[in-house]
mmCIF file of C-alpha atoms in Angstrom:
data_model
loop_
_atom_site.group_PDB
_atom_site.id
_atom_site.type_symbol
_atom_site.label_atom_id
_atom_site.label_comp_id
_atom_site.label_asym_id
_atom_site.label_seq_id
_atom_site.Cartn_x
_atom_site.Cartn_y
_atom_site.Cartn_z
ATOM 1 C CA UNK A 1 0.000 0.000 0.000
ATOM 2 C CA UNK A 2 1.625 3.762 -0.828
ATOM 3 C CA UNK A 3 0.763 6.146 0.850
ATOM 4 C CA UNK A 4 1.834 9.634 1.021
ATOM 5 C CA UNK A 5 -0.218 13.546 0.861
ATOM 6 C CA UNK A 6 -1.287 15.655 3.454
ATOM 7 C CA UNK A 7 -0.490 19.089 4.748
ATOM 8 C CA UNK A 8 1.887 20.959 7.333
ATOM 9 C CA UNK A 9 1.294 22.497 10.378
ATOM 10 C CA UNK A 10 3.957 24.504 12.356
ATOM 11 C CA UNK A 11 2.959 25.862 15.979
ATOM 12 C CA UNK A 12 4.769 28.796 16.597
ATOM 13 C CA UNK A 13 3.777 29.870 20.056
ATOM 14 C CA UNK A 14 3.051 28.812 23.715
ATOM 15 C CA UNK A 15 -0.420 30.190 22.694
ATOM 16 C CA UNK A 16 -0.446 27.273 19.710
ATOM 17 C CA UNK A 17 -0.643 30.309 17.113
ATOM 18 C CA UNK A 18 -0.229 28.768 13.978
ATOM 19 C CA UNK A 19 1.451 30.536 10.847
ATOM 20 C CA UNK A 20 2.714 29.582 8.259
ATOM 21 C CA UNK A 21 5.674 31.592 7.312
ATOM 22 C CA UNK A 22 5.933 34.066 10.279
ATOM 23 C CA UNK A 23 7.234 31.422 12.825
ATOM 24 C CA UNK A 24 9.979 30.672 9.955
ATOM 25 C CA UNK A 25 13.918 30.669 12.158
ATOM 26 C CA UNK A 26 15.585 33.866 11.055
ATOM 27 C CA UNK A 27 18.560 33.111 11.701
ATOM 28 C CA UNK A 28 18.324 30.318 8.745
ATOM 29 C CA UNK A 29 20.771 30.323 5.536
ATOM 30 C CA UNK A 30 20.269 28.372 2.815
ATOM 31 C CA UNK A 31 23.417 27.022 0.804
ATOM 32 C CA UNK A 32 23.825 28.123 -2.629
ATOM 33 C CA UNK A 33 23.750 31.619 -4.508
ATOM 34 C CA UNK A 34 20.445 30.985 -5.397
ATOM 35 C CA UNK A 35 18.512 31.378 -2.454
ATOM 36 C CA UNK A 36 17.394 33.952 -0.197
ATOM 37 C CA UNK A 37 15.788 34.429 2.829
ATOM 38 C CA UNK A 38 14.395 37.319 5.232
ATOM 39 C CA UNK A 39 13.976 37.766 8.761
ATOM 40 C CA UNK A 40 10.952 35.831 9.434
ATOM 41 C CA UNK A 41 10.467 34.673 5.974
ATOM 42 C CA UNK A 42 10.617 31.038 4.047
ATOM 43 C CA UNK A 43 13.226 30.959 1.784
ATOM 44 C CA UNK A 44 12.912 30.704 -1.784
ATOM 45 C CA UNK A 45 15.082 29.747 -4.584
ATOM 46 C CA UNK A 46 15.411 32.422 -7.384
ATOM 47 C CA UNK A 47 15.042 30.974 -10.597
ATOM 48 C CA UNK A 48 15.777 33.635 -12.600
ATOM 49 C CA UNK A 49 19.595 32.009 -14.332
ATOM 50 C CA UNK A 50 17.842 29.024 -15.412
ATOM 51 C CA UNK A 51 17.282 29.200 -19.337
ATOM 52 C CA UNK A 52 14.943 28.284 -22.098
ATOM 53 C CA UNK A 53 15.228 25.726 -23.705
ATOM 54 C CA UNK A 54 13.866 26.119 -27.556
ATOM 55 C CA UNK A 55 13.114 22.727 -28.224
ATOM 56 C CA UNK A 56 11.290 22.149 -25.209
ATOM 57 C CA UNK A 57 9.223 25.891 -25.612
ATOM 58 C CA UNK A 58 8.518 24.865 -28.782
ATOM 59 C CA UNK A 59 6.054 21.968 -27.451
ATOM 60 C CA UNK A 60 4.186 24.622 -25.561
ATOM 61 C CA UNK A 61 0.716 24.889 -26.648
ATOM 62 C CA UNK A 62 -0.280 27.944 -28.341
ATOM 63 C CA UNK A 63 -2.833 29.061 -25.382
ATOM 64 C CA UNK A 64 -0.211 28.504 -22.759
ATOM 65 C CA UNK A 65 2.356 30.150 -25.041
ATOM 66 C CA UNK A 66 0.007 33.133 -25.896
ATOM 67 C CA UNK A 67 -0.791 33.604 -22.390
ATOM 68 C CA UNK A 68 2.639 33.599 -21.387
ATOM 69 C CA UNK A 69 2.130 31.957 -17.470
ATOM 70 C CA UNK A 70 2.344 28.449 -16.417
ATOM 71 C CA UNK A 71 -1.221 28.683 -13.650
ATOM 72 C CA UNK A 72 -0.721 26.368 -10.484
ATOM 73 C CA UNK A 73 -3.230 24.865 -8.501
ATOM 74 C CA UNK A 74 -1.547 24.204 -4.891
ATOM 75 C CA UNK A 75 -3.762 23.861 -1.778
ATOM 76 C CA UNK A 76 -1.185 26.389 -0.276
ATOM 77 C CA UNK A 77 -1.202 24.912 3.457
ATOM 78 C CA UNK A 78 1.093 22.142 2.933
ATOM 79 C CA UNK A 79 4.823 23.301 3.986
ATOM 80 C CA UNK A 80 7.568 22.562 2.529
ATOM 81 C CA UNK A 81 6.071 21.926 -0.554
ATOM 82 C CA UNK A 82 3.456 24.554 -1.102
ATOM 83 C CA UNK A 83 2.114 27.452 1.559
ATOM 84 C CA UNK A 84 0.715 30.896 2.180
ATOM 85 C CA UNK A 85 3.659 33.782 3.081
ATOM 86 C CA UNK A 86 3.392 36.642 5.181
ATOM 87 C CA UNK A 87 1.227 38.665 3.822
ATOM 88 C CA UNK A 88 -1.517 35.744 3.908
ATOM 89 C CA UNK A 89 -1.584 35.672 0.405
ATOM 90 C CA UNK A 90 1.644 34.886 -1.816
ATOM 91 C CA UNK A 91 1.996 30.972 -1.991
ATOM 92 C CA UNK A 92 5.472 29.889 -1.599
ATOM 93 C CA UNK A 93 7.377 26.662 -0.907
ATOM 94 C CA UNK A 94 9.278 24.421 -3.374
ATOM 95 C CA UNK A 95 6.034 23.537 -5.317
ATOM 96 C CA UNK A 96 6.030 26.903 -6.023
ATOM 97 C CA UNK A 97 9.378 27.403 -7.136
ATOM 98 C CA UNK A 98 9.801 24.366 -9.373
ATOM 99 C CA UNK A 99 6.304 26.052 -10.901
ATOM 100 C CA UNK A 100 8.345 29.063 -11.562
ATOM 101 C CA UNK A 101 11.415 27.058 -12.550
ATOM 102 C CA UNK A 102 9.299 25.046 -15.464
ATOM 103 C CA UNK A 103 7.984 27.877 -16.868
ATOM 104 C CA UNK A 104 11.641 29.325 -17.231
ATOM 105 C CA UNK A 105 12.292 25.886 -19.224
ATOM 106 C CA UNK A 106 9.341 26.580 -21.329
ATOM 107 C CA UNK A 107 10.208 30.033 -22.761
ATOM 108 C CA UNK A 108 7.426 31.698 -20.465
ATOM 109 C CA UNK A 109 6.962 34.833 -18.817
ATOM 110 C CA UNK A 110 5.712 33.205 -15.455
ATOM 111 C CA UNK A 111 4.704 30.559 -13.350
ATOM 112 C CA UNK A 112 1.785 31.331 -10.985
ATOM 113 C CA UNK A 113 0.578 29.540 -7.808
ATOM 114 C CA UNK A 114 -2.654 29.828 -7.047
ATOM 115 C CA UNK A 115 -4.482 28.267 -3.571
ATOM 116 C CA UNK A 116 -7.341 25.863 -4.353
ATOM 117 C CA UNK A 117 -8.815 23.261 -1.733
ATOM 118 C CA UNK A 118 -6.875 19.631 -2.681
ATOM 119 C CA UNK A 119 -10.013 17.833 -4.043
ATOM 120 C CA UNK A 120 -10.650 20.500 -6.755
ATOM 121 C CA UNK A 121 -7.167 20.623 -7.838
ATOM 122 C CA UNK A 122 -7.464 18.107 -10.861
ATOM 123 C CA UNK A 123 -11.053 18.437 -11.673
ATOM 124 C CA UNK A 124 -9.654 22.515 -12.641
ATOM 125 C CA UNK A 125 -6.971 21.355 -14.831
ATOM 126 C CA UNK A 126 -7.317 22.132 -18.498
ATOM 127 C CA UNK A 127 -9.600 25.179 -17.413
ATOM 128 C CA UNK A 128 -8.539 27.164 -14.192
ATOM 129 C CA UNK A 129 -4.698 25.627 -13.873
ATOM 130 C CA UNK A 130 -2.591 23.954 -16.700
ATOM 131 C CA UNK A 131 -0.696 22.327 -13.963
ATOM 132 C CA UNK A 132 -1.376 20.993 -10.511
ATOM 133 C CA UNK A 133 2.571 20.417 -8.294
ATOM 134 C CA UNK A 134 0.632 20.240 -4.820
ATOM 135 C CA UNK A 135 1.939 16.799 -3.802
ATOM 136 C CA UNK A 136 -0.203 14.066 -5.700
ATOM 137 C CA UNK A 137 1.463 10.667 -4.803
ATOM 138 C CA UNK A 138 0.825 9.287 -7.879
ATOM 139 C CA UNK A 139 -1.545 6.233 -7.810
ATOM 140 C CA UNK A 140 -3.190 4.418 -10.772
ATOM 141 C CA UNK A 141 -6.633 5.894 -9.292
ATOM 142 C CA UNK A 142 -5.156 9.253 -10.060
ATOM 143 C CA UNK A 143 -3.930 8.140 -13.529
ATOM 144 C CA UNK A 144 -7.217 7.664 -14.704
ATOM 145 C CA UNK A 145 -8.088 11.150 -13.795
ATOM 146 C CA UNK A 146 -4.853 13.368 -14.581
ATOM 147 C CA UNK A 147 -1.568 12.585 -16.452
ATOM 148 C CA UNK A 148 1.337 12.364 -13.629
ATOM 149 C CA UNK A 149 4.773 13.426 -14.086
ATOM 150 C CA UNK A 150 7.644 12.048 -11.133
ATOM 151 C CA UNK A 151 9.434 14.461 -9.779
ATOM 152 C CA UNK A 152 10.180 13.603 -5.966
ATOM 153 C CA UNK A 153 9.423 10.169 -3.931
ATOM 154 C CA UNK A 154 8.271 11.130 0.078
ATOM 155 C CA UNK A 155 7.467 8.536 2.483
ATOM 156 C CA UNK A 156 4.963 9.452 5.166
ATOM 157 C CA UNK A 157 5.348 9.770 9.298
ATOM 158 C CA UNK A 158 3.120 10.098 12.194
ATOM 159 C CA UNK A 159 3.597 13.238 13.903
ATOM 160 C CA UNK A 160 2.500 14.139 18.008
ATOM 161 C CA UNK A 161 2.315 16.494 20.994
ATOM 162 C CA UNK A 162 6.333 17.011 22.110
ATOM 163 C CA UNK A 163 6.752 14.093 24.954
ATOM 164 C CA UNK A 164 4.111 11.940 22.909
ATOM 165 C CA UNK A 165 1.539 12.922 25.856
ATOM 166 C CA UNK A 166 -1.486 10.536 24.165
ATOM 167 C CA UNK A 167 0.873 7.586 24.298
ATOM 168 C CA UNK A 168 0.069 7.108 20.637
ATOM 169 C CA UNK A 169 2.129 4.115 19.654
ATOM 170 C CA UNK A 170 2.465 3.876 15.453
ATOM 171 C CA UNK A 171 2.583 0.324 15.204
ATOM 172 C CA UNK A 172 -0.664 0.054 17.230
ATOM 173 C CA UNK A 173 -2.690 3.102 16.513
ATOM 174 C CA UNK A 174 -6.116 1.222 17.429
ATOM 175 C CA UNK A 175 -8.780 3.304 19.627
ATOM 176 C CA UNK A 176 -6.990 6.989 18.460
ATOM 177 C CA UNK A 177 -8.381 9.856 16.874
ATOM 178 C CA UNK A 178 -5.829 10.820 13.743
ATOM 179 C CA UNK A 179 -6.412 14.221 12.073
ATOM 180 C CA UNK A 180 -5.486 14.211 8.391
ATOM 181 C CA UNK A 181 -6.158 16.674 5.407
ATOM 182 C CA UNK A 182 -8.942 15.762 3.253
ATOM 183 C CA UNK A 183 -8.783 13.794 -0.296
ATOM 184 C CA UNK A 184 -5.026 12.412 0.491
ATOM 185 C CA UNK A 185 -3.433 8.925 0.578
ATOM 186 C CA UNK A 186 -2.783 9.168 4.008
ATOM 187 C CA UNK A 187 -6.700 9.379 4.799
ATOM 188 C CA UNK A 188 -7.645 6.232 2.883
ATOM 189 C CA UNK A 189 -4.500 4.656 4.417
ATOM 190 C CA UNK A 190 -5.486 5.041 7.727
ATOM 191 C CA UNK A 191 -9.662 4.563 7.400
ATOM 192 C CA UNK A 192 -8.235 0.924 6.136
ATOM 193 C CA UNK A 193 -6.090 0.461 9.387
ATOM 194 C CA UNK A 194 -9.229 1.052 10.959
ATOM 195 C CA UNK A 195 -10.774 -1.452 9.240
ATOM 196 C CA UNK A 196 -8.013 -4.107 10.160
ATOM 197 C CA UNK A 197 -8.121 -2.811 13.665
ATOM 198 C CA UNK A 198 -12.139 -3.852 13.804
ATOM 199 C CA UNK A 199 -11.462 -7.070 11.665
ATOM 200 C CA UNK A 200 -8.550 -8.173 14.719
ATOM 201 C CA UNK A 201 -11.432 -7.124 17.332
ATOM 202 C CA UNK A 202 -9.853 -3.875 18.520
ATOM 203 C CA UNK A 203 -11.498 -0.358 18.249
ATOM 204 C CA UNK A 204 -11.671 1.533 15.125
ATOM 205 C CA UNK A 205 -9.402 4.695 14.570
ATOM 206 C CA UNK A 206 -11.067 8.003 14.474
ATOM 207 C CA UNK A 207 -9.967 9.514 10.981
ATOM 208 C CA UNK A 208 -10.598 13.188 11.782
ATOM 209 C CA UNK A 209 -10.167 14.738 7.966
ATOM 210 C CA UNK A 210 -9.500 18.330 7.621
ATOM 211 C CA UNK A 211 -9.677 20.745 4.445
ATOM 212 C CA UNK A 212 -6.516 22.165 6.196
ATOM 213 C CA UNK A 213 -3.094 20.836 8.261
ATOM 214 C CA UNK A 214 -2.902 23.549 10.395
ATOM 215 C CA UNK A 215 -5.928 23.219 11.888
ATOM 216 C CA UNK A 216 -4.798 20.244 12.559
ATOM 217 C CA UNK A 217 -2.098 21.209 14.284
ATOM 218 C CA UNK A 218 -3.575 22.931 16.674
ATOM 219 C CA UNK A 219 -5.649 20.369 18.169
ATOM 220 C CA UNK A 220 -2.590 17.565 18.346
ATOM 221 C CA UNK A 221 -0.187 19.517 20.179
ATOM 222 C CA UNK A 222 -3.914 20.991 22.423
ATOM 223 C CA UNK A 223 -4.789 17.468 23.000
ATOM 224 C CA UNK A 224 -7.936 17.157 21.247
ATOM 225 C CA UNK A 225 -6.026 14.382 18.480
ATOM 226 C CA UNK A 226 -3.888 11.860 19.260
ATOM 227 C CA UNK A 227 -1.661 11.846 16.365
ATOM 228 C CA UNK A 228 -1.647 13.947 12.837
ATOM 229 C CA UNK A 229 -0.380 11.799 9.388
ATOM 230 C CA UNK A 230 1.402 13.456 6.868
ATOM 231 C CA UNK A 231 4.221 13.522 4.449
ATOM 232 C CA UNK A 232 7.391 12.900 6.142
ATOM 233 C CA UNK A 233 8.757 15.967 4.764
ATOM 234 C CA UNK A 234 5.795 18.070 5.930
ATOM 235 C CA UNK A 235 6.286 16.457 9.118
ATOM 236 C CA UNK A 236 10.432 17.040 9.328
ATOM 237 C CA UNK A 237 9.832 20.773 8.429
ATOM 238 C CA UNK A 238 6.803 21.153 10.917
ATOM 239 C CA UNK A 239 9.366 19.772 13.664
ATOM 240 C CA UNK A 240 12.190 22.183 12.940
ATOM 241 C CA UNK A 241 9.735 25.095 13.598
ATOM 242 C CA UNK A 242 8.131 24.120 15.900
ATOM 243 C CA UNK A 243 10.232 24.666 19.041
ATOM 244 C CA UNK A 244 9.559 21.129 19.491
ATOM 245 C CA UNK A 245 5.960 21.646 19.987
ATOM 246 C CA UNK A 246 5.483 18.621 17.739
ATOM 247 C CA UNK A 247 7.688 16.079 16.748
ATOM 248 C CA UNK A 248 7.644 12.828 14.623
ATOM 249 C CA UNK A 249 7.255 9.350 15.918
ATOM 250 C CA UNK A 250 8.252 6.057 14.805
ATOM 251 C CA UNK A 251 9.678 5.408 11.228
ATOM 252 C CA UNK A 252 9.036 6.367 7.904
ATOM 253 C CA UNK A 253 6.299 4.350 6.334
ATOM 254 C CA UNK A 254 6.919 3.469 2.920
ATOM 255 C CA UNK A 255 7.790 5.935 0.198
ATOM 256 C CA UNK A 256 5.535 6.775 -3.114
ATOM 257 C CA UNK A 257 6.816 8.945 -5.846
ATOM 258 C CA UNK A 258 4.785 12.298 -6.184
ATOM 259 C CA UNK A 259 3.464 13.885 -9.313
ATOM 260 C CA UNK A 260 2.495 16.773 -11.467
ATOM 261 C CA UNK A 261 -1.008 16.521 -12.296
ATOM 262 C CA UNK A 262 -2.013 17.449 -16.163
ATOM 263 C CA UNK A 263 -5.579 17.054 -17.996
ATOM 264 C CA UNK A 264 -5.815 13.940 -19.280
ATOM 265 C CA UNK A 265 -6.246 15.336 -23.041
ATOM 266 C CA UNK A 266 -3.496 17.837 -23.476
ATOM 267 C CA UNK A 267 -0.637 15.683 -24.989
ATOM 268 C CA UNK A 268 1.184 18.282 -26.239
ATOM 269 C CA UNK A 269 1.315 20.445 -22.534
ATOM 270 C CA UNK A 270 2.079 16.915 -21.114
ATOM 271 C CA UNK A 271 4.958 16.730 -22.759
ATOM 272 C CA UNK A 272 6.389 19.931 -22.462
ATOM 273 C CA UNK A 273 6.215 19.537 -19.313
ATOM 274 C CA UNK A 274 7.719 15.975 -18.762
ATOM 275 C CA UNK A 275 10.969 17.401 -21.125
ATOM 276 C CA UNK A 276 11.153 20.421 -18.955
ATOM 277 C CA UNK A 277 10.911 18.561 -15.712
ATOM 278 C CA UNK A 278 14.001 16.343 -17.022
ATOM 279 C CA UNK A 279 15.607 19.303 -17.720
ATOM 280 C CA UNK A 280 15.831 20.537 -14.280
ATOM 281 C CA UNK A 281 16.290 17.118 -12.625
ATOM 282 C CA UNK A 282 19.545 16.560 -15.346
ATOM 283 C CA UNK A 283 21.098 20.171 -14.772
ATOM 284 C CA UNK A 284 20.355 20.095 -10.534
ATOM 285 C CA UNK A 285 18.162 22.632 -10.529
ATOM 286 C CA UNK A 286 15.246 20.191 -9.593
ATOM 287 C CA UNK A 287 17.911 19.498 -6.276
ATOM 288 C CA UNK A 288 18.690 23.165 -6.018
ATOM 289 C CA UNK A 289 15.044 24.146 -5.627
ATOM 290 C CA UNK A 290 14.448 21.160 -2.925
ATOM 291 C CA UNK A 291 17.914 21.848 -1.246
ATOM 292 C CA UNK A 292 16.214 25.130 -0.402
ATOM 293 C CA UNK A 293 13.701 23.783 1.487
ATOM 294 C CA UNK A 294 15.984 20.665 3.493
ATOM 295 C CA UNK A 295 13.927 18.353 1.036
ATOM 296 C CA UNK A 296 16.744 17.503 -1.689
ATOM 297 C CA UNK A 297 16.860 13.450 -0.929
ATOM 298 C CA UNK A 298 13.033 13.572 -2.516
ATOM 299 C CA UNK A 299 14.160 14.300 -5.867
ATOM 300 C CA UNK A 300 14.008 12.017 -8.277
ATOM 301 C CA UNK A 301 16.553 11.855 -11.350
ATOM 302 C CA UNK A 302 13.686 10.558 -13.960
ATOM 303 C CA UNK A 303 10.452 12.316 -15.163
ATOM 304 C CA UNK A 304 8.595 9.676 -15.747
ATOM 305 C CA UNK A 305 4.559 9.912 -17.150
ATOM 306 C CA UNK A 306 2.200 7.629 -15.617
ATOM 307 C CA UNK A 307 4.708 5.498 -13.441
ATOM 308 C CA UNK A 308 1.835 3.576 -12.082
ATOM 309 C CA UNK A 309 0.235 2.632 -15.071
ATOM 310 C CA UNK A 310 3.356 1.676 -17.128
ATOM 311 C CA UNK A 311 5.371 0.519 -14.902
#
């Protein structure tokens, strides 16, 4: 079973105040000329030296090409990978970047992030978003709806309350309440642990799905959940800013490579965007862009279309 997809949460105060960039460590650098960062900021990569390449813009569609913007559909509440800055507003995270960084690839002015609840993400594409990079572990359910590109592999963890106060055990999660984001892996894997648990006579889990992480957040480390599941990179970059508010327990269950999600009918935008996506995983910008964001050991060195399915 693969499992992998849900969203971050990062407590930030005594008071659990969530945010999702503000509680950010200022005092963190970020190795290469390429990034930046800002007191109280996330860091971003700046994608601005990576080139076009003509053979690959030249696959563009003429409506993407026209418009001149790559359009992103993130659920922007799902750090490292995609989240709402400062200002409450700007998605960032390395979603967003490699977004930015494909576009470069494709000869276009711009690639644009835009926050949209998980669920409607692929039903938009084609229409609202050419593109959806907002962590889709790639499944041959999804592959029927959306055409999936690899571009990183991320195993998923159980995160708690600092000190584990619940006594949640992750081999034995049986009787606990689990808060997980809506629409993801991680929610069907752990509604069929429940079922096992009932099938071995024990008590079900309570799946408690939310829309987003950080609400989530806020009732493990208050008490109210026992547990949150989520990507174990979500989870890693939750604990580092957390001042150990929440922390991750037990191992990493299996990985499952993540894709990005394109309508099922545009061949052509498909495979500008599998070329361009090779591209950055052959020159390091792909690991550049992750580095950024303490993520580089998800990046995968093949774009591959429809792993699922054909392989």
């Amino acid at each position: 079973m693969t499992i992998t997809k849900a969203r971050v949460l990062i407590a930030c105060t005594a008071a659990l105040t969530l945010s999702l960039a503000a509680c950010a460590d200022p005092t963190t650098t970020a190795s290469g000329d390429s990034t930046t960062t800002s007191t109280g900021a996330a860091p971003t990569y700046d994608v601005s030296s990576i080139p076009t390449v003509d053979e690959i813009a030249a696959l563009v569609p003429d409506e993407v090409k026209q418009r001149g913007t790559l359009r992103n559909g993130a659920s922007a509440d799902y750090a490292p990978a995609e989240f709402l800055g400062e200002d409450s507003q700007t998605a960032q995270g390395y979603d967003v970047d490699i977004t930015k960084a494909l576009a470069k690839v494709m000869g276009l002015k711009e690639g644009t992030t835009h926050h949209a609840e998980f669920p409607a993400i692929i039903p938009a594409l084609g229409t609202k978003f050419d593109v959806g990079l907002s962590s889709f572990t790639i499944t041959s359910e999804r592959e029927e709806q959306a055409n999936l590109i690899s571009y990183v592999e991320v195993g998923s963890a159980f995160g708690v309350a600092k000190g584990n106060p619940k006594n949640f055990d992750p081999t034995d999660p049986c009787g606990k309440t689990i808060g997980l984001q809506t629409g993801t892996a991680q929610e069907d894997y752990a509604n069929e642990l429940s079922d096992r648990c009932m099938a071995a006579g024990k008590e079900k889990i309570t799946v408690m799905p939310h829309d987003l992480q950080t609400d989530i957040a806020t009732k493990v480390i208050g008490g109210q959940y026992d547990a949150t599941f989520a990507d174990s990179t979500v989870i890693g970059y939750t604990a580092s800013l957390s001042s150990g508010q929440l922390e991750q327990i037990g191992d990493v269950i299996e990985s499952a490579p993540q894709g990005v999600a394109i309508n099922k009918d545009d061949e052509k935008l498909t495979a500008a965007v599998q070329k361009a996506m090779q591209y950055l995983m052959d020159n390091g910008y792909l690991k550049d862009i992750l580095a950024t964001y303490g993520a580089h050991d998800a990046a995968l060195t093949t774009a591959q279309l429809n792993p699922a399915t054909n392989n």
